[in-house]
Amino acid sequence: EAMSLLVWNCRGLGNLRTENELIILIRAKDPSVVFIVETWADDARLDRMLSKINFDQKWVVSRVNRGGGLVLFWKNSVNLTVVDSHRYYIDTIINGNSENEWRFTGFYGEPKTSRRIEAWNKLRSLNSRQNRPWLCAGDFNEIIRHDEKLGGPRREHNQMQLFRDVIDECGFMDLGFVGSKFTWARHFDDGHSVRLRL
């Protein structure tokens, strides 16, 4: 039986507009598993969200101060076990103890450039546990090439190389995408913009 999975950086589940956007997305895509980063939300709000989207289970990684926060929602129809979690990830096994067993890791990269290597080291340690098909998806907070950024100062080559190195070590393949080339944008008061494919 096919299952689908929705991964989204919602930049905060704290307002009704974002909640409604999520509900519309879920109705349109009908996923069995939803991984959300930057929830900026407490347990009570995430419980309400679980109920609103008609999912059965949740796993929460609490926000740090006012930012961050991860949540995984899933339906009971999915045989999903959370193996481990951290402020950078929720690591799961799906269809455990069967020939169709595979691994899903929802990942959120370190927002601070100076500490990004910590996230890459966590990915390396997750990779060392792997012995089954592995899907790792989320917001890595990094790009791999200059053409994945439009506007603002050029990304340092070394910074992107560290990310490329960990992608290679983990044996990751980019599954590609449909839609806008850029997944993140910031518009400044002086009229200029920065766009990224994170």
Short mmCIF file of N, CA, C and O in Angstrom, two decimals, residues 119-169:
data_model
loop_
_atom_site.label_atom_id
_atom_site.label_comp_id
_atom_site.label_asym_id
_atom_site.label_seq_id
_atom_site.Cartn_x
_atom_site.Cartn_y
_atom_site.Cartn_z
N ALA A 119 25.24 20.14 13.14
CA ALA A 119 24.14 19.43 12.47
C ALA A 119 24.71 18.37 11.53
O ALA A 119 24.21 17.25 11.47
N TRP A 120 25.77 18.73 10.80
CA TRP A 120 26.37 17.76 9.86
C TRP A 120 26.95 16.57 10.62
O TRP A 120 26.85 15.44 10.14
N ASN A 121 27.52 16.81 11.80
CA ASN A 121 28.04 15.69 12.59
C ASN A 121 26.91 14.79 13.09
O ASN A 121 27.08 13.57 13.19
N LYS A 122 25.75 15.38 13.41
CA LYS A 122 24.59 14.56 13.79
C LYS A 122 24.14 13.69 12.62
O LYS A 122 23.79 12.53 12.79
N LEU A 123 24.14 14.28 11.40
CA LEU A 123 23.78 13.50 10.21
C LEU A 123 24.74 12.33 10.02
O LEU A 123 24.33 11.23 9.68
N ARG A 124 26.03 12.60 10.24
CA ARG A 124 27.04 11.52 10.11
C ARG A 124 26.76 10.40 11.10
O ARG A 124 26.86 9.23 10.77
N SER A 125 26.41 10.76 12.33
CA SER A 125 26.15 9.71 13.32
C SER A 125 24.87 8.95 12.98
O SER A 125 24.79 7.74 13.19
N LEU A 126 23.86 9.63 12.40
CA LEU A 126 22.66 8.93 11.95
C LEU A 126 23.01 7.96 10.82
O LEU A 126 22.50 6.85 10.75
N ASN A 127 23.89 8.38 9.93
CA ASN A 127 24.31 7.55 8.82
C ASN A 127 24.99 6.27 9.30
O ASN A 127 24.83 5.21 8.70
N SER A 128 25.73 6.36 10.39
CA SER A 128 26.47 5.19 10.89
C SER A 128 25.52 4.11 11.41
O SER A 128 25.91 2.96 11.57
N ARG A 129 24.25 4.45 11.68
CA ARG A 129 23.27 3.47 12.18
C ARG A 129 22.50 2.80 11.05
O ARG A 129 21.61 2.02 11.29
N GLN A 130 22.79 3.19 9.83
CA GLN A 130 21.90 2.82 8.73
C GLN A 130 22.21 1.44 8.16
O GLN A 130 23.34 1.14 7.86
N ASN A 131 21.19 0.64 8.01
CA ASN A 131 21.35 -0.65 7.32
C ASN A 131 20.06 -1.02 6.60
O ASN A 131 19.74 -2.17 6.45
N ARG A 132 19.30 0.00 6.20
CA ARG A 132 18.04 -0.20 5.49
C ARG A 132 17.82 1.01 4.58
O ARG A 132 18.50 2.02 4.75
N PRO A 133 16.90 0.92 3.60
CA PRO A 133 16.64 2.10 2.75
C PRO A 133 16.29 3.31 3.62
O PRO A 133 15.56 3.19 4.61
N TRP A 134 16.82 4.47 3.24
CA TRP A 134 16.73 5.65 4.10
C TRP A 134 16.30 6.87 3.31
O TRP A 134 16.92 7.23 2.31
N LEU A 135 15.22 7.50 3.75
CA LEU A 135 14.78 8.79 3.23
C LEU A 135 15.02 9.83 4.31
O LEU A 135 14.53 9.68 5.43
N CYS A 136 15.79 10.84 3.97
CA CYS A 136 16.06 11.94 4.91
C CYS A 136 15.58 13.22 4.23
O CYS A 136 16.05 13.56 3.14
N ALA A 137 14.62 13.90 4.85
CA ALA A 137 14.04 15.09 4.23
C ALA A 137 13.79 16.15 5.29
O ALA A 137 13.65 15.84 6.47
N GLY A 138 13.73 17.38 4.84
CA GLY A 138 13.46 18.47 5.77
C GLY A 138 14.01 19.76 5.24
O GLY A 138 14.05 20.01 4.03
N ASP A 139 14.47 20.59 6.15
CA ASP A 139 15.08 21.88 5.82
C ASP A 139 16.50 21.83 6.37
O ASP A 139 16.70 21.91 7.57
N PHE A 140 17.47 21.71 5.47
CA PHE A 140 18.87 21.58 5.90
C PHE A 140 19.51 22.94 6.16
O PHE A 140 20.65 23.01 6.62
N ASN A 141 18.79 24.02 5.85
CA ASN A 141 19.29 25.38 6.05
C ASN A 141 20.59 25.64 5.31
O ASN A 141 21.43 26.41 5.78
N GLU A 142 20.78 25.00 4.17
CA GLU A 142 22.02 25.20 3.40
C GLU A 142 21.75 24.93 1.93
O GLU A 142 20.76 24.30 1.58
N ILE A 143 22.63 25.44 1.09
CA ILE A 143 22.57 25.20 -0.35
C ILE A 143 23.85 24.48 -0.77
O ILE A 143 24.83 24.46 -0.02
N ILE A 144 23.83 23.88 -1.97
CA ILE A 144 25.03 23.16 -2.43
C ILE A 144 25.74 23.86 -3.59
O ILE A 144 26.88 23.54 -3.89
N ARG A 145 25.03 24.81 -4.25
CA ARG A 145 25.63 25.51 -5.39
C ARG A 145 25.20 26.98 -5.37
O ARG A 145 24.12 27.31 -4.89
N HIS A 146 26.02 27.83 -5.99
CA HIS A 146 25.70 29.27 -6.04
C HIS A 146 24.39 29.55 -6.76
O HIS A 146 23.69 30.50 -6.41
N ASP A 147 24.02 28.71 -7.74
CA ASP A 147 22.79 29.01 -8.48
C ASP A 147 21.51 28.67 -7.69
O ASP A 147 20.41 28.87 -8.16
N GLU A 148 21.68 28.17 -6.46
CA GLU A 148 20.52 27.95 -5.58
C GLU A 148 20.26 29.17 -4.70
O GLU A 148 19.46 29.11 -3.78
N LYS A 149 20.94 30.27 -5.01
CA LYS A 149 20.76 31.52 -4.25
C LYS A 149 20.66 32.68 -5.22
O LYS A 149 21.41 32.76 -6.19
N LEU A 150 19.71 33.57 -4.96
CA LEU A 150 19.52 34.76 -5.78
C LEU A 150 19.47 35.97 -4.86
O LEU A 150 18.63 36.04 -3.97
N GLY A 151 20.40 36.90 -5.05
CA GLY A 151 20.45 38.11 -4.24
C GLY A 151 21.33 37.94 -3.01
O GLY A 151 21.67 36.81 -2.62
N GLY A 152 21.72 39.07 -2.42
CA GLY A 152 22.56 39.04 -1.22
C GLY A 152 24.00 38.63 -1.53
O GLY A 152 24.34 38.34 -2.68
N PRO A 153 24.84 38.60 -0.50
CA PRO A 153 26.25 38.24 -0.72
C PRO A 153 26.39 36.77 -1.14
O PRO A 153 25.55 35.93 -0.80
N ARG A 154 27.46 36.48 -1.87
CA ARG A 154 27.71 35.09 -2.30
C ARG A 154 27.98 34.20 -1.09
O ARG A 154 28.62 34.62 -0.14
N ARG A 155 27.46 32.98 -1.17
CA ARG A 155 27.69 31.99 -0.12
C ARG A 155 29.15 31.55 -0.19
O ARG A 155 29.68 31.34 -1.28
N GLU A 156 29.77 31.38 0.97
CA GLU A 156 31.16 30.92 1.00
C GLU A 156 31.26 29.49 0.46
O GLU A 156 30.46 28.63 0.82
N HIS A 157 32.26 29.28 -0.37
CA HIS A 157 32.47 27.96 -0.98
C HIS A 157 32.64 26.88 0.11
O HIS A 157 32.04 25.81 0.02
N ASN A 158 33.44 27.18 1.13
CA ASN A 158 33.70 26.20 2.20
C ASN A 158 32.43 25.77 2.90
O ASN A 158 32.28 24.61 3.28
N GLN A 159 31.55 26.73 3.12
CA GLN A 159 30.29 26.46 3.81
C GLN A 159 29.45 25.45 3.02
O GLN A 159 28.92 24.49 3.58
N MET A 160 29.36 25.65 1.71
CA MET A 160 28.61 24.72 0.87
C MET A 160 29.33 23.38 0.76
O MET A 160 28.69 22.33 0.72
N GLN A 161 30.66 23.43 0.74
CA GLN A 161 31.45 22.19 0.61
C GLN A 161 31.22 21.27 1.80
O GLN A 161 31.13 20.05 1.65
N LEU A 162 31.11 21.84 3.00
CA LEU A 162 30.85 21.02 4.19
C LEU A 162 29.54 20.25 4.05
O LEU A 162 29.43 19.09 4.44
N PHE A 163 28.53 20.91 3.48
CA PHE A 163 27.24 20.26 3.25
C PHE A 163 27.37 19.20 2.15
O PHE A 163 26.87 18.08 2.30
N ARG A 164 28.06 19.53 1.06
CA ARG A 164 28.26 18.54 -0.02
C ARG A 164 29.00 17.31 0.51
O ARG A 164 28.67 16.18 0.14
N ASP A 165 29.97 17.53 1.39
CA ASP A 165 30.73 16.40 1.96
C ASP A 165 29.82 15.45 2.72
O ASP A 165 29.90 14.23 2.57
N VAL A 166 28.93 16.01 3.55
CA VAL A 166 28.06 15.14 4.36
C VAL A 166 27.02 14.44 3.47
O VAL A 166 26.68 13.28 3.70
N ILE A 167 26.56 15.11 2.43
CA ILE A 167 25.64 14.48 1.46
C ILE A 167 26.32 13.26 0.83
O ILE A 167 25.73 12.18 0.72
N ASP A 168 27.58 13.46 0.44
CA ASP A 168 28.33 12.35 -0.18
C ASP A 168 28.56 11.21 0.80
O ASP A 168 28.37 10.04 0.47
N GLU A 169 28.96 11.55 2.03
CA GLU A 169 29.23 10.51 3.04
C GLU A 169 27.99 9.69 3.35
O GLU A 169 28.08 8.49 3.61
#
